[in-house]
mmCIF file of C-alpha atoms and ligand atoms in Angstrom:
data_model
loop_
_atom_site.group_PDB
_atom_site.id
_atom_site.type_symbol
_atom_site.label_atom_id
_atom_site.label_comp_id
_atom_site.label_asym_id
_atom_site.label_seq_id
_atom_site.Cartn_x
_atom_site.Cartn_y
_atom_site.Cartn_z
ATOM 1 C CA UNK A 1 -30.463 17.241 73.462
ATOM 2 C CA UNK A 2 -29.994 13.775 71.941
ATOM 3 C CA UNK A 3 -27.311 13.281 69.313
ATOM 4 C CA UNK A 4 -28.601 11.367 66.291
ATOM 5 C CA UNK A 5 -26.886 9.304 63.567
ATOM 6 C CA UNK A 6 -28.710 10.326 60.396
ATOM 7 C CA UNK A 7 -25.855 11.022 57.961
ATOM 8 C CA UNK A 8 -22.071 10.748 58.172
ATOM 9 C CA UNK A 9 -21.649 14.460 57.553
ATOM 10 C CA UNK A 10 -23.058 15.292 60.992
ATOM 11 C CA UNK A 11 -19.831 13.846 62.423
ATOM 12 C CA UNK A 12 -16.152 14.730 62.280
ATOM 13 C CA UNK A 13 -13.482 12.319 61.110
ATOM 14 C CA UNK A 14 -12.236 12.044 64.717
ATOM 15 C CA UNK A 15 -15.699 11.124 66.003
ATOM 16 C CA UNK A 16 -16.194 8.474 63.304
ATOM 17 C CA UNK A 17 -12.665 7.119 63.903
ATOM 18 C CA UNK A 18 -13.541 6.772 67.609
ATOM 19 C CA UNK A 19 -16.646 4.757 66.729
ATOM 20 C CA UNK A 20 -14.559 2.493 64.472
ATOM 21 C CA UNK A 21 -11.988 1.969 67.239
ATOM 22 C CA UNK A 22 -14.796 1.083 69.655
ATOM 23 C CA UNK A 23 -16.285 -1.312 67.078
ATOM 24 C CA UNK A 24 -12.949 -3.160 66.802
ATOM 25 C CA UNK A 25 -12.749 -3.339 70.628
ATOM 26 C CA UNK A 26 -16.324 -4.660 70.918
ATOM 27 C CA UNK A 27 -15.679 -7.232 68.184
ATOM 28 C CA UNK A 28 -12.650 -8.481 70.106
ATOM 29 C CA UNK A 29 -14.681 -8.695 73.345
ATOM 30 C CA UNK A 30 -17.499 -10.565 71.668
ATOM 31 C CA UNK A 31 -15.086 -13.053 70.046
ATOM 32 C CA UNK A 32 -13.317 -13.602 73.383
ATOM 33 C CA UNK A 33 -16.584 -14.036 75.250
ATOM 34 C CA UNK A 34 -15.872 -10.954 77.394
ATOM 35 C CA UNK A 35 -19.126 -9.409 78.624
ATOM 36 C CA UNK A 36 -19.716 -5.842 77.479
ATOM 37 C CA UNK A 37 -23.140 -4.917 78.816
ATOM 38 C CA UNK A 38 -22.695 -1.252 78.146
ATOM 39 C CA UNK A 39 -26.412 -0.659 77.500
ATOM 40 C CA UNK A 40 -27.826 -2.797 80.296
ATOM 41 C CA UNK A 41 -31.588 -2.406 80.590
ATOM 42 C CA UNK A 42 -31.854 -0.059 77.586
ATOM 43 C CA UNK A 43 -34.341 -0.515 74.777
ATOM 44 C CA UNK A 44 -34.074 0.204 71.063
ATOM 45 C CA UNK A 45 -37.187 0.648 68.913
ATOM 46 C CA UNK A 46 -36.493 -0.597 65.381
ATOM 47 C CA UNK A 47 -38.938 0.747 62.783
ATOM 48 C CA UNK A 48 -38.953 -0.898 59.354
ATOM 49 C CA UNK A 49 -40.787 0.537 56.337
ATOM 50 C CA UNK A 50 -38.685 -1.699 54.037
ATOM 51 C CA UNK A 51 -37.422 -5.294 54.118
ATOM 52 C CA UNK A 52 -34.197 -6.241 55.886
ATOM 53 C CA UNK A 53 -32.090 -9.218 56.878
ATOM 54 C CA UNK A 54 -28.752 -7.781 58.066
ATOM 55 C CA UNK A 55 -29.917 -4.492 59.567
ATOM 56 C CA UNK A 56 -32.738 -6.002 61.575
ATOM 57 C CA UNK A 57 -30.777 -8.959 62.890
ATOM 58 C CA UNK A 58 -27.529 -7.106 63.603
ATOM 59 C CA UNK A 59 -29.299 -4.350 65.545
ATOM 60 C CA UNK A 60 -31.463 -6.813 67.465
ATOM 61 C CA UNK A 61 -28.551 -9.118 68.325
ATOM 62 C CA UNK A 62 -26.313 -6.101 69.001
ATOM 63 C CA UNK A 63 -28.568 -4.447 71.572
ATOM 64 C CA UNK A 64 -29.066 -7.855 73.239
ATOM 65 C CA UNK A 65 -25.308 -8.449 73.489
ATOM 66 C CA UNK A 66 -25.019 -4.998 75.072
ATOM 67 C CA UNK A 67 -27.481 -6.041 77.791
ATOM 68 C CA UNK A 68 -30.498 -4.286 76.299
ATOM 69 C CA UNK A 69 -33.546 -5.186 74.269
ATOM 70 C CA UNK A 70 -34.642 -4.418 70.707
ATOM 71 C CA UNK A 71 -38.254 -4.096 69.567
ATOM 72 C CA UNK A 72 -39.003 -4.876 65.935
ATOM 73 C CA UNK A 73 -41.748 -2.574 64.683
ATOM 74 C CA UNK A 74 -43.076 -3.061 61.187
ATOM 75 C CA UNK A 75 -44.809 0.075 59.989
ATOM 76 C CA UNK A 76 -47.518 -2.100 58.410
ATOM 77 C CA UNK A 77 -48.562 -3.611 61.723
ATOM 78 C CA UNK A 78 -48.321 -0.439 63.795
ATOM 79 C CA UNK A 79 -50.416 2.738 63.702
ATOM 80 C CA UNK A 80 -47.762 4.306 61.437
ATOM 81 C CA UNK A 81 -49.146 2.165 58.642
ATOM 82 C CA UNK A 82 -52.580 3.701 59.291
ATOM 83 C CA UNK A 83 -51.279 7.236 59.019
ATOM 84 C CA UNK A 84 -50.265 8.222 62.557
ATOM 85 C CA UNK A 85 -47.935 11.197 62.053
ATOM 86 C CA UNK A 86 -44.185 10.619 62.297
ATOM 87 C CA UNK A 87 -43.867 13.431 64.832
ATOM 88 C CA UNK A 88 -46.432 11.784 67.127
ATOM 89 C CA UNK A 89 -44.750 8.376 66.813
ATOM 90 C CA UNK A 90 -41.396 9.975 67.635
ATOM 91 C CA UNK A 91 -42.635 11.550 70.862
ATOM 92 C CA UNK A 92 -44.414 8.386 72.019
ATOM 93 C CA UNK A 93 -41.494 6.019 71.284
ATOM 94 C CA UNK A 94 -39.096 8.395 73.040
ATOM 95 C CA UNK A 95 -41.217 8.008 76.225
ATOM 96 C CA UNK A 96 -40.683 4.221 76.189
ATOM 97 C CA UNK A 97 -37.300 3.626 74.568
ATOM 98 C CA UNK A 98 -33.699 4.808 74.854
ATOM 99 C CA UNK A 99 -33.073 4.892 71.102
ATOM 100 C CA UNK A 100 -34.861 4.555 67.760
ATOM 101 C CA UNK A 101 -33.481 2.899 64.641
ATOM 102 C CA UNK A 102 -35.431 3.505 61.456
ATOM 103 C CA UNK A 103 -35.331 2.137 57.901
ATOM 104 C CA UNK A 104 -37.580 4.078 55.571
ATOM 105 C CA UNK A 105 -37.923 5.904 52.249
ATOM 106 C CA UNK A 106 -37.326 9.681 52.376
ATOM 107 C CA UNK A 107 -34.517 11.174 54.436
ATOM 108 C CA UNK A 108 -37.053 13.785 55.584
ATOM 109 C CA UNK A 109 -38.836 11.042 57.560
ATOM 110 C CA UNK A 110 -35.750 10.292 59.696
ATOM 111 C CA UNK A 111 -35.123 14.035 59.989
ATOM 112 C CA UNK A 112 -38.660 14.544 61.337
ATOM 113 C CA UNK A 113 -38.360 11.597 63.732
ATOM 114 C CA UNK A 114 -35.120 13.067 65.039
ATOM 115 C CA UNK A 115 -36.565 16.561 65.342
ATOM 116 C CA UNK A 116 -39.342 15.271 67.630
ATOM 117 C CA UNK A 117 -37.436 12.553 69.493
ATOM 118 C CA UNK A 118 -35.712 13.219 72.791
ATOM 119 C CA UNK A 119 -33.732 9.980 72.363
ATOM 120 C CA UNK A 120 -31.115 9.232 69.651
ATOM 121 C CA UNK A 121 -32.387 8.263 66.190
ATOM 122 C CA UNK A 122 -30.209 6.037 63.979
ATOM 123 C CA UNK A 123 -30.637 5.877 60.199
ATOM 124 C CA UNK A 124 -30.858 2.207 59.175
ATOM 125 C CA UNK A 125 -31.190 3.168 55.469
ATOM 126 C CA UNK A 126 -33.141 5.742 53.527
ATOM 127 C CA UNK A 127 -33.376 6.376 49.792
ATOM 128 C CA UNK A 128 -30.570 8.918 50.261
ATOM 129 C CA UNK A 129 -28.109 7.356 52.746
ATOM 130 C CA UNK A 130 -26.989 4.120 54.410
ATOM 131 C CA UNK A 131 -24.463 5.368 56.996
ATOM 132 C CA UNK A 132 -24.315 2.248 59.234
ATOM 133 C CA UNK A 133 -23.368 0.161 56.208
ATOM 134 C CA UNK A 134 -20.520 2.434 55.114
ATOM 135 C CA UNK A 135 -19.117 2.433 58.668
ATOM 136 C CA UNK A 136 -19.083 -1.394 58.524
ATOM 137 C CA UNK A 137 -17.442 -1.252 55.097
ATOM 138 C CA UNK A 138 -14.691 1.063 56.319
ATOM 139 C CA UNK A 139 -14.133 -1.181 59.346
ATOM 140 C CA UNK A 140 -13.694 -4.096 56.899
ATOM 141 C CA UNK A 141 -11.146 -2.114 54.876
ATOM 142 C CA UNK A 142 -9.198 -1.333 58.078
ATOM 143 C CA UNK A 143 -9.193 -5.034 59.015
ATOM 144 C CA UNK A 144 -7.951 -6.194 55.637
ATOM 145 C CA UNK A 145 -5.727 -3.291 54.581
ATOM 146 C CA UNK A 146 -4.615 -1.913 57.947
ATOM 147 C CA UNK A 147 -6.030 1.529 57.180
ATOM 148 C CA UNK A 148 -8.353 3.388 54.838
ATOM 149 C CA UNK A 149 -5.756 6.163 54.474
ATOM 150 C CA UNK A 150 -4.224 6.285 51.011
ATOM 151 C CA UNK A 151 -6.529 3.583 49.602
ATOM 152 C CA UNK A 152 -8.201 4.257 46.280
ATOM 153 C CA UNK A 153 -11.911 3.387 46.324
ATOM 154 C CA UNK A 154 -14.103 2.670 43.298
ATOM 155 C CA UNK A 155 -17.878 2.510 42.986
ATOM 156 C CA UNK A 156 -19.454 0.817 39.963
ATOM 157 C CA UNK A 157 -23.211 0.972 39.400
ATOM 158 C CA UNK A 158 -26.182 2.954 40.603
ATOM 159 C CA UNK A 159 -25.709 6.400 42.156
ATOM 160 C CA UNK A 160 -27.905 5.287 45.042
ATOM 161 C CA UNK A 161 -27.997 5.567 48.862
ATOM 162 C CA UNK A 162 -24.772 3.537 49.144
ATOM 163 C CA UNK A 163 -22.974 5.658 46.543
ATOM 164 C CA UNK A 164 -24.128 8.897 48.228
ATOM 165 C CA UNK A 165 -22.837 7.712 51.590
ATOM 166 C CA UNK A 166 -19.490 6.631 50.114
ATOM 167 C CA UNK A 167 -19.173 10.141 48.663
ATOM 168 C CA UNK A 168 -19.684 11.646 52.113
ATOM 169 C CA UNK A 169 -17.197 9.161 53.592
ATOM 170 C CA UNK A 170 -14.523 10.046 51.015
ATOM 171 C CA UNK A 171 -14.839 13.741 51.844
ATOM 172 C CA UNK A 172 -14.869 13.242 55.634
ATOM 173 C CA UNK A 173 -12.231 10.511 56.002
ATOM 174 C CA UNK A 174 -10.110 11.936 53.173
ATOM 175 C CA UNK A 175 -9.670 9.188 50.604
ATOM 176 C CA UNK A 176 -10.033 9.091 46.822
ATOM 177 C CA UNK A 177 -13.281 7.724 45.397
ATOM 178 C CA UNK A 178 -13.938 7.183 41.687
ATOM 179 C CA UNK A 179 -17.553 6.467 40.768
ATOM 180 C CA UNK A 180 -18.765 4.984 37.501
ATOM 181 C CA UNK A 181 -22.517 5.374 36.980
ATOM 182 C CA UNK A 182 -24.572 5.264 33.772
ATOM 183 C CA UNK A 183 -25.927 8.564 32.499
ATOM 184 C CA UNK A 184 -29.192 9.350 34.277
ATOM 185 C CA UNK A 185 -28.242 7.241 37.320
ATOM 186 C CA UNK A 186 -25.683 9.564 38.889
ATOM 187 C CA UNK A 187 -25.453 10.148 42.673
ATOM 188 C CA UNK A 188 -27.384 12.951 44.359
ATOM 189 C CA UNK A 189 -26.147 16.266 42.932
ATOM 190 C CA UNK A 190 -26.216 18.093 46.281
ATOM 191 C CA UNK A 191 -24.166 15.333 47.947
ATOM 192 C CA UNK A 192 -21.613 15.590 45.115
ATOM 193 C CA UNK A 193 -21.497 19.370 45.477
ATOM 194 C CA UNK A 194 -21.072 19.112 49.257
ATOM 195 C CA UNK A 195 -18.169 16.676 48.829
ATOM 196 C CA UNK A 196 -16.464 18.892 46.269
ATOM 197 C CA UNK A 197 -16.808 21.878 48.600
ATOM 198 C CA UNK A 198 -15.539 19.894 51.604
ATOM 199 C CA UNK A 199 -12.674 17.970 49.981
ATOM 200 C CA UNK A 200 -12.005 19.289 46.472
ATOM 201 C CA UNK A 201 -10.891 16.652 43.957
ATOM 202 C CA UNK A 202 -11.390 13.616 46.233
ATOM 203 C CA UNK A 203 -14.520 12.357 44.439
ATOM 204 C CA UNK A 204 -14.657 11.859 40.663
ATOM 205 C CA UNK A 205 -17.548 10.685 38.502
ATOM 206 C CA UNK A 206 -17.406 8.968 35.109
ATOM 207 C CA UNK A 207 -19.668 6.742 33.048
ATOM 208 C CA UNK A 208 -16.741 4.426 32.226
ATOM 209 C CA UNK A 209 -16.394 1.541 34.749
ATOM 210 C CA UNK A 210 -12.870 0.746 33.446
ATOM 211 C CA UNK A 211 -11.689 4.240 34.306
ATOM 212 C CA UNK A 212 -13.083 4.046 37.863
ATOM 213 C CA UNK A 213 -11.716 0.573 38.618
ATOM 214 C CA UNK A 214 -8.216 0.943 37.116
ATOM 215 C CA UNK A 215 -5.659 0.636 39.941
ATOM 216 C CA UNK A 216 -8.315 0.780 42.697
ATOM 217 C CA UNK A 217 -7.743 -0.935 46.071
ATOM 218 C CA UNK A 218 -11.371 -1.312 47.128
ATOM 219 C CA UNK A 219 -14.180 -2.097 44.669
ATOM 220 C CA UNK A 220 -17.824 -1.594 45.593
ATOM 221 C CA UNK A 221 -21.116 -2.208 43.936
ATOM 222 C CA UNK A 222 -24.782 -2.647 44.834
ATOM 223 C CA UNK A 223 -28.065 -3.699 43.236
ATOM 224 C CA UNK A 224 -29.214 -1.818 40.151
ATOM 225 C CA UNK A 225 -32.770 -1.354 41.471
ATOM 226 C CA UNK A 226 -32.931 -0.452 45.151
ATOM 227 C CA UNK A 227 -35.918 -1.102 47.387
ATOM 228 C CA UNK A 228 -38.828 0.975 46.153
ATOM 229 C CA UNK A 229 -37.549 0.939 42.537
ATOM 230 C CA UNK A 230 -38.558 -2.605 41.655
ATOM 231 C CA UNK A 231 -40.825 -1.370 38.829
ATOM 232 C CA UNK A 232 -37.722 0.002 37.038
ATOM 233 C CA UNK A 233 -35.852 -3.317 37.163
ATOM 234 C CA UNK A 234 -36.105 -4.084 33.435
ATOM 235 C CA UNK A 235 -35.141 -0.652 32.131
ATOM 236 C CA UNK A 236 -32.288 -0.513 34.649
ATOM 237 C CA UNK A 237 -30.954 -3.861 33.478
ATOM 238 C CA UNK A 238 -30.542 -2.335 30.011
ATOM 239 C CA UNK A 239 -29.069 0.940 31.282
ATOM 240 C CA UNK A 240 -26.530 -0.858 33.498
ATOM 241 C CA UNK A 241 -25.287 -3.281 30.864
ATOM 242 C CA UNK A 242 -21.456 -3.230 31.082
ATOM 243 C CA UNK A 243 -21.486 -2.303 34.783
ATOM 244 C CA UNK A 244 -21.162 -5.845 36.149
ATOM 245 C CA UNK A 245 -18.244 -6.296 38.559
ATOM 246 C CA UNK A 246 -16.881 -9.390 36.817
ATOM 247 C CA UNK A 247 -13.422 -10.942 36.511
ATOM 248 C CA UNK A 248 -12.499 -8.829 33.473
ATOM 249 C CA UNK A 249 -13.361 -5.552 35.216
ATOM 250 C CA UNK A 250 -11.756 -6.563 38.520
ATOM 251 C CA UNK A 251 -8.623 -7.513 36.574
ATOM 252 C CA UNK A 252 -7.972 -3.787 36.079
ATOM 253 C CA UNK A 253 -7.841 -3.131 39.833
ATOM 254 C CA UNK A 254 -4.797 -3.341 42.109
ATOM 255 C CA UNK A 255 -3.723 -7.014 42.362
ATOM 256 C CA UNK A 256 -4.511 -7.024 46.129
ATOM 257 C CA UNK A 257 -7.885 -5.296 45.852
ATOM 258 C CA UNK A 258 -10.892 -5.984 48.070
ATOM 259 C CA UNK A 259 -14.401 -6.440 46.750
ATOM 260 C CA UNK A 260 -17.289 -5.203 48.898
ATOM 261 C CA UNK A 261 -21.043 -5.466 48.443
ATOM 262 C CA UNK A 262 -23.549 -4.471 51.140
ATOM 263 C CA UNK A 263 -25.854 -7.387 50.142
ATOM 264 C CA UNK A 264 -28.323 -8.627 49.110
ATOM 265 C CA UNK A 265 -26.528 -9.294 45.802
ATOM 266 C CA UNK A 266 -27.942 -10.184 42.405
ATOM 267 C CA UNK A 267 -25.345 -12.503 40.894
ATOM 268 C CA UNK A 268 -25.013 -12.052 37.147
ATOM 269 C CA UNK A 269 -26.303 -8.465 37.356
ATOM 270 C CA UNK A 270 -24.130 -6.003 39.326
ATOM 271 C CA UNK A 271 -21.606 -8.699 40.365
ATOM 272 C CA UNK A 272 -20.584 -12.059 38.926
ATOM 273 C CA UNK A 273 -20.770 -15.231 40.979
ATOM 274 C CA UNK A 274 -17.019 -15.767 40.504
ATOM 275 C CA UNK A 275 -16.217 -12.312 41.928
ATOM 276 C CA UNK A 276 -18.504 -12.447 44.974
ATOM 277 C CA UNK A 277 -17.292 -15.985 45.753
ATOM 278 C CA UNK A 278 -13.685 -15.153 44.795
ATOM 279 C CA UNK A 279 -10.583 -14.533 46.902
ATOM 280 C CA UNK A 280 -10.850 -10.728 46.803
ATOM 281 C CA UNK A 281 -14.391 -10.689 48.159
ATOM 282 C CA UNK A 282 -14.809 -9.793 51.832
ATOM 283 C CA UNK A 283 -18.576 -9.508 51.830
ATOM 284 C CA UNK A 284 -19.091 -11.891 54.774
ATOM 285 C CA UNK A 285 -16.736 -9.967 57.044
ATOM 286 C CA UNK A 286 -18.452 -6.816 55.810
ATOM 287 C CA UNK A 287 -21.878 -8.201 56.766
ATOM 288 C CA UNK A 288 -20.568 -9.341 60.167
ATOM 289 C CA UNK A 289 -19.107 -5.917 60.858
ATOM 290 C CA UNK A 290 -22.584 -4.395 60.734
ATOM 291 C CA UNK A 291 -23.069 -5.980 64.166
ATOM 292 C CA UNK A 292 -19.904 -4.569 65.693
ATOM 293 C CA UNK A 293 -20.084 -1.096 64.204
ATOM 294 C CA UNK A 294 -23.735 -0.638 65.143
ATOM 295 C CA UNK A 295 -22.980 -1.702 68.698
ATOM 296 C CA UNK A 296 -20.338 1.047 68.736
ATOM 297 C CA UNK A 297 -22.821 3.576 67.351
ATOM 298 C CA UNK A 298 -25.459 2.596 69.942
ATOM 299 C CA UNK A 299 -22.957 2.757 72.822
ATOM 300 C CA UNK A 300 -21.740 6.178 71.628
ATOM 301 C CA UNK A 301 -25.250 7.586 71.316
ATOM 302 C CA UNK A 302 -27.210 5.736 74.003
ATOM 303 C CA UNK A 303 -24.554 4.982 76.618
ATOM 304 C CA UNK A 304 -24.362 6.753 79.958
ATOM 305 C CA UNK A 305 -21.849 9.536 79.495
HETATM 306 N N1 CP B 401 -26.993 -4.373 53.686
HETATM 307 C C1 CP B 401 -28.181 -4.291 54.305
HETATM 308 O O1 CP B 401 -28.565 -3.245 54.813
HETATM 309 O O2 CP B 401 -28.880 -5.455 54.325
HETATM 310 P P1 CP B 401 -30.402 -5.653 54.738
HETATM 311 O O3 CP B 401 -31.224 -4.959 53.673
HETATM 312 O O4 CP B 401 -30.601 -7.133 54.728
HETATM 313 O O5 CP B 401 -30.626 -5.033 56.074
HETATM 314 N N1 NVA B 402 -29.311 0.224 47.690
HETATM 315 C C1 NVA B 402 -29.968 -0.889 48.334
HETATM 316 C C2 NVA B 402 -29.265 -1.247 49.599
HETATM 317 C C3 NVA B 402 -29.845 -2.428 50.316
HETATM 318 C C4 NVA B 402 -29.130 -2.714 51.618
HETATM 319 C C5 NVA B 402 -31.410 -0.535 48.623
HETATM 320 O O1 NVA B 402 -31.669 0.603 49.038
HETATM 321 O O2 NVA B 402 -32.286 -1.365 48.396
#
C-alpha cells in the first residue's frame, strides 16, 4: 500500500528527520551540479483547487530535477471542476502517475484521494494543514541555528493551517511553541488537544503577542485571511490589530532570532516591511527550501525502495 504525506502526525520524528537530512543532501547536490535523478521517468500529478506560486513551481521544478515530470492540473479546467468524484479521479490518476500532489480546501478531500489512490498522495495545503511548508521552515531553522532542538518558537496571528501544522511539529519534534491568536481565531481545537496529549506542555496559547514573542528564537506569522476567507478580510483586519510582526514586537525576541513567513506576505498587515526585509528575516531561504524538502518527500514516497 502507498504511503502518503497528508499530515505530519502520520510520521515519527525519526522519519521526518530522515527526510530533512535527505533534503540537505539534495540541496547540496543541486548547488554543486551533481545529478540526482532519483525519480527518473516518474510522473507527478499536481492538482490545484487554490492559487499557488511556490508550491506549484517548487514541485514542478523538483520532479524535473529528479528526472521525472510534473503535470499541472487546475480543477477548473479538468472534469473535477464539473463534479467528477474525488474517488474516481484518484483511481484514474493513479493509473497514469507515480504520485499525486494536491492543494485544496477540506482535509477530507486529500483523505479521500489517498484512500482511493494506489500511489502516494502529498498534501500541498488544505484549510487544516500545510505540512510541506513546515518541513521547509524547520530545514531553514536547522540551516541558520544548527538545530531545532532547544529553540523556542513563536506564532503570531491566525490559528490557521500553518499554525495547526506548527502545533503538530512542536509535539512531534519536541520543541516549545507559544502561539498568540486573537479570541475567535484560535487553532483547531482537536489539533491542540492532540498535541497536549502527545507532548504535554510543549504548546501554549495566549491572546497576547508580547507574551508569545518574549525571548523566542524563531518568529512566525502568516496572512490574516487565508485562501477561501477573502470575504472576511475587513473584519479580520480589525480583529488582528496589534498582531503585526513589527520592529517593536520583534524587539522582545532573542537578539539572534529568525523571522519566517511562508509567503505570500501582506506588508503592513501581519508583518512590517522593515521586518520582512530586515536582517532577521530568512523568508527567501525558507521559500527556496520548499524545493529541496519536497524533493526529499517525493524521493521518500515515490522512489524505488
Ligand atoms: N507558501 C506557499 O505555499 O506559497 P504558494 O501559495 O505560493 O504555493
Ligand atoms: N494560510 C495561507 C497559506 C498560504 C501559503 C493560506 O491558506 O492561504
